[in-house]
Short mmCIF file of C-alpha atoms in Angstrom, two decimals:
data_model
loop_
_atom_site.label_atom_id
_atom_site.label_comp_id
_atom_site.label_asym_id
_atom_site.label_seq_id
_atom_site.Cartn_x
_atom_site.Cartn_y
_atom_site.Cartn_z
CA MET Q 1 -93.73 170.90 -62.96
CA GLU Q 2 -95.17 172.78 -65.95
CA VAL Q 3 -93.21 170.89 -68.61
CA VAL Q 4 -91.14 167.69 -68.44
CA TYR Q 5 -89.99 165.05 -70.89
CA THR Q 6 -89.52 161.35 -71.41
CA LYS Q 7 -86.87 159.60 -73.46
CA ASP Q 8 -89.05 156.71 -74.56
CA ILE Q 9 -92.74 155.93 -74.96
CA PRO Q 10 -93.78 152.58 -73.44
CA GLU Q 11 -94.86 150.04 -76.05
CA SER Q 12 -98.28 149.84 -74.40
CA PHE Q 13 -98.89 153.55 -74.99
CA THR Q 14 -99.79 153.34 -78.67
CA TYR Q 15 -101.82 156.51 -79.13
CA LYS Q 16 -100.82 158.70 -82.05
CA GLY Q 17 -100.53 162.44 -82.50
CA VAL Q 18 -100.97 164.91 -79.67
CA VAL Q 19 -102.40 163.03 -76.68
CA GLY Q 20 -104.53 164.78 -74.09
CA LEU Q 21 -104.49 163.32 -70.59
CA ILE Q 22 -106.99 163.78 -67.82
CA GLY Q 23 -105.03 162.52 -64.89
CA ASP Q 24 -101.66 163.18 -63.33
CA VAL Q 25 -98.04 163.00 -64.42
CA HIS Q 26 -97.60 160.19 -61.90
CA ASP Q 27 -100.25 158.24 -63.83
CA LEU Q 28 -97.83 158.22 -66.75
CA GLU Q 29 -95.08 156.87 -64.51
CA HIS Q 30 -97.42 154.07 -63.49
CA GLN Q 31 -97.94 153.37 -67.20
CA GLY Q 32 -94.20 152.81 -67.62
CA PHE Q 33 -92.95 156.26 -68.58
CA ASP Q 34 -89.47 157.25 -67.42
CA ILE Q 35 -90.05 160.96 -66.81
CA ASP Q 36 -87.28 163.50 -66.31
CA GLY Q 37 -87.63 167.03 -65.02
CA ILE Q 38 -85.41 170.03 -65.61
CA VAL Q 39 -82.63 171.01 -63.20
CA TYR Q 40 -81.98 174.71 -62.62
CA ASP Q 41 -81.12 177.26 -59.94
CA ASP Q 42 -83.56 180.11 -59.27
CA ASN Q 43 -80.66 182.56 -59.17
CA TRP Q 44 -79.41 181.70 -62.64
CA THR Q 45 -80.16 184.12 -65.41
CA VAL Q 46 -82.14 182.68 -68.29
CA LYS Q 47 -79.02 182.95 -70.45
CA ARG Q 48 -77.00 180.92 -67.92
CA PHE Q 49 -79.77 178.33 -67.74
CA LEU Q 50 -80.10 177.90 -71.49
CA ASN Q 51 -76.52 178.37 -72.56
CA GLY Q 52 -74.51 177.00 -69.66
CA LEU Q 53 -71.19 178.80 -69.18
CA HIS Q 54 -70.56 179.37 -72.89
CA PHE Q 55 -69.48 182.93 -73.59
CA LYS Q 56 -71.10 183.15 -77.00
CA LEU Q 57 -74.88 182.95 -77.06
CA ASN Q 58 -76.18 179.83 -78.78
CA VAL Q 59 -77.58 181.04 -82.11
CA ARG Q 60 -80.57 178.71 -81.75
CA ILE Q 61 -81.74 180.57 -78.64
CA GLU Q 62 -82.66 183.69 -80.59
CA SER Q 63 -84.55 181.57 -83.11
CA LEU Q 64 -86.40 179.73 -80.34
CA PHE Q 65 -87.30 182.95 -78.55
CA ASN Q 66 -88.79 184.31 -81.75
CA TYR Q 67 -90.64 181.03 -82.25
CA LEU Q 68 -92.08 181.15 -78.73
CA GLU Q 69 -92.66 184.92 -78.88
CA LEU Q 70 -90.31 185.61 -75.98
CA ASP Q 71 -88.47 188.92 -75.68
CA MET Q 72 -84.68 188.56 -75.87
CA SER Q 73 -84.37 190.83 -72.82
CA TYR Q 74 -85.53 187.90 -70.67
CA LEU Q 75 -82.09 186.33 -71.18
CA ASN Q 76 -80.68 188.70 -68.57
CA VAL Q 77 -83.48 188.09 -66.05
CA LYS Q 78 -83.02 185.66 -63.17
CA ILE Q 79 -85.32 182.65 -63.26
CA LYS Q 80 -86.85 183.61 -59.92
CA ASP Q 81 -87.85 187.02 -61.34
CA LEU Q 82 -89.72 185.69 -64.37
CA SER Q 83 -93.49 185.77 -64.50
CA LYS Q 84 -95.12 182.35 -64.23
CA THR Q 85 -96.07 182.40 -67.90
CA ASN Q 86 -92.62 183.38 -69.16
CA PHE Q 87 -91.06 180.80 -66.84
CA LYS Q 88 -93.16 178.09 -68.50
CA TYR Q 89 -91.96 179.13 -71.95
CA VAL Q 90 -88.33 179.31 -70.84
CA LEU Q 91 -88.61 175.70 -69.64
CA LEU Q 92 -90.14 174.75 -72.98
CA SER Q 93 -87.35 176.53 -74.86
CA TYR Q 94 -84.82 174.51 -72.83
CA LEU Q 95 -86.39 171.22 -73.93
CA LEU Q 96 -86.53 172.32 -77.55
CA LEU Q 97 -82.96 173.60 -77.41
CA ASN Q 98 -81.88 170.18 -76.16
CA ASN Q 99 -83.85 168.36 -78.87
CA LYS Q 100 -86.24 166.49 -76.57
CA LYS Q 101 -88.62 164.57 -78.80
CA THR Q 102 -91.39 163.73 -76.35
CA ILE Q 103 -92.59 166.66 -74.27
CA ILE Q 104 -95.17 166.47 -71.50
CA PHE Q 105 -97.14 169.63 -70.74
CA ASP Q 106 -98.07 169.21 -67.08
CA TYR Q 107 -101.02 171.58 -66.53
CA PHE Q 108 -99.11 174.14 -68.58
CA ASP Q 109 -102.40 175.87 -69.43
CA VAL Q 110 -103.32 176.64 -65.82
CA GLY Q 111 -103.33 180.39 -65.15
CA LEU Q 112 -102.95 181.41 -68.78
CA ILE Q 113 -105.17 184.25 -69.94
CA TYR Q 114 -107.18 183.70 -73.14
CA LYS Q 115 -104.55 185.35 -75.37
CA GLU Q 116 -101.75 183.21 -73.91
CA GLN Q 117 -103.86 180.07 -74.24
CA LYS Q 118 -104.39 180.78 -77.95
CA LYS Q 119 -100.63 181.28 -78.28
CA LEU Q 120 -100.00 177.92 -76.62
CA ILE Q 121 -102.47 176.18 -78.92
CA LYS Q 122 -100.67 177.66 -81.94
CA ILE Q 123 -97.27 176.54 -80.63
CA ILE Q 124 -98.48 173.00 -79.93
CA HIS Q 125 -99.88 172.73 -83.46
CA ASN Q 126 -96.58 173.98 -84.90
CA LEU Q 127 -94.53 171.55 -82.81
CA ALA Q 128 -96.78 168.66 -83.84
CA ASN Q 129 -96.25 169.56 -87.49
CA GLU Q 130 -92.50 169.42 -86.86
CA GLY Q 131 -92.73 165.89 -85.47
CA ILE Q 132 -92.52 166.63 -81.74
CA ARG Q 133 -94.48 164.06 -79.72
CA MET Q 134 -96.58 165.69 -76.99
CA ILE Q 135 -98.76 164.65 -74.09
CA VAL Q 136 -100.87 167.48 -72.69
CA ILE Q 137 -102.18 167.03 -69.14
CA SER Q 138 -105.13 169.28 -68.38
CA LYS Q 139 -108.60 169.29 -66.86
CA ASP Q 140 -109.87 171.82 -69.41
CA LEU Q 141 -111.78 169.85 -72.06
CA VAL Q 142 -112.41 172.95 -74.16
CA PHE Q 143 -108.68 173.66 -74.31
CA LEU Q 144 -107.81 170.02 -75.03
CA SER Q 145 -110.41 169.80 -77.79
CA GLN Q 146 -108.44 172.34 -79.82
CA ILE Q 147 -105.16 170.43 -79.82
CA VAL Q 148 -105.45 166.70 -79.12
CA ASP Q 149 -105.92 163.80 -81.49
CA THR Q 150 -106.65 161.31 -78.71
CA LEU Q 151 -108.00 161.89 -75.22
CA VAL Q 152 -106.83 159.47 -72.53
CA ILE Q 153 -108.37 159.28 -69.05
CA ILE Q 154 -106.54 157.40 -66.33
CA LYS Q 155 -108.05 156.58 -62.95
CA ASN Q 156 -106.65 154.28 -60.28
CA ASP Q 157 -103.72 153.39 -62.57
CA LYS Q 158 -106.07 152.17 -65.32
CA VAL Q 159 -106.84 153.69 -68.71
CA ILE Q 160 -110.61 154.02 -68.62
CA TYR Q 161 -110.96 155.97 -71.85
CA ALA Q 162 -108.83 156.37 -74.97
CA ASP Q 163 -110.54 157.70 -78.07
CA VAL Q 164 -111.33 160.90 -79.94
CA MET Q 165 -112.77 163.40 -77.49
CA MET Q 166 -116.31 163.80 -78.78
CA ASN Q 167 -116.99 160.07 -78.47
CA LEU Q 168 -116.63 160.59 -74.72
CA PHE Q 169 -120.04 162.26 -74.60
CA LYS Q 170 -121.98 159.72 -76.66
CA GLU Q 171 -122.19 157.32 -73.75
CA ASP Q 172 -122.19 157.89 -70.01
CA LYS Q 173 -119.61 155.22 -69.26
CA VAL Q 174 -117.04 157.67 -67.92
CA ASP Q 175 -117.81 159.81 -64.88
CA ILE Q 176 -116.26 163.17 -65.65
CA ASP Q 177 -117.20 166.81 -65.24
CA VAL Q 178 -118.21 168.34 -68.56
CA PRO Q 179 -118.78 171.95 -69.66
CA GLU Q 180 -122.30 173.38 -69.44
CA ILE Q 181 -122.64 173.38 -73.22
CA VAL Q 182 -122.17 169.60 -73.28
CA LYS Q 183 -124.76 169.16 -70.51
CA PHE Q 184 -127.21 171.20 -72.59
CA ILE Q 185 -126.56 169.12 -75.71
CA LYS Q 186 -126.98 165.88 -73.74
CA LEU Q 187 -130.36 167.06 -72.46
CA ALA Q 188 -131.44 168.22 -75.93
CA LYS Q 189 -130.44 164.89 -77.52
CA LYS Q 190 -132.50 163.03 -74.94
CA ARG Q 191 -135.42 164.99 -76.33
CA ASP Q 192 -134.52 163.84 -79.85
CA ALA Q 193 -132.83 167.06 -80.98
CA ASP Q 194 -130.64 166.39 -84.02
CA ILE Q 195 -127.52 168.25 -82.90
CA SER Q 196 -123.87 167.30 -82.60
CA TYR Q 197 -121.52 167.64 -79.66
CA THR Q 198 -119.44 170.79 -79.78
CA PHE Q 199 -117.76 173.28 -77.46
CA ASP Q 200 -118.48 176.15 -79.85
CA SER Q 201 -121.67 178.05 -79.00
CA LEU Q 202 -121.93 179.45 -82.54
CA GLU Q 203 -121.75 175.96 -84.02
CA LEU Q 204 -124.41 174.85 -81.55
CA LEU Q 205 -126.72 177.67 -82.62
CA LYS Q 206 -126.24 176.73 -86.29
CA ASP Q 207 -127.01 173.11 -85.45
CA ILE Q 208 -130.16 174.09 -83.56
CA TYR Q 209 -131.29 176.24 -86.48
CA ARG Q 210 -130.70 173.39 -88.96
CA SER Q 211 -132.53 170.98 -86.67
CA VAL Q 212 -135.56 173.27 -86.34
CA ALA Q 213 -135.59 174.08 -90.06
CA LYS Q 214 -135.92 170.43 -91.09
#
């Protein structure tokens, strides 16, 4: 689905800021979210999709395209002819154009090259600063670590973890695949190395140097 929205947050879902989710959009439905998708026709042009049948282009569209770094020429392209990445951002522009306040990124990061992923991280930070509530569903812990305030893991309809991400690695209570750098740090800490959990190899090297220099 790439990007969807919900009108209300269930009272039980109390996590603040940008929430990262390891799970599935249906897990949110089981938590009480009323999730809506976006209706469109593949043969519509982007302009038709965003602006309906209005003759004059909505002035906010140009502003949003600049914000999302989308070329205005895409307005005349049919939805079916967009690249996967541009399609994702057109859907996002639709939600922003319609003032949706809680946006769910449903594996939006999948397939993005490094440059596009950095762009997405920047946009999510900007949206958060503007008061947009976001839930980001992804399996990429490194990506999530750069944007989320709280990481939530749902399995079998139950929240089995909800905390800042790095606390996830301090105990082995949650069975989850972790990046190789985290596996290395876990092994080193078992051997009493005084290093902190990080996804940044340069930070790890600095930590190792400080630990050895003590």
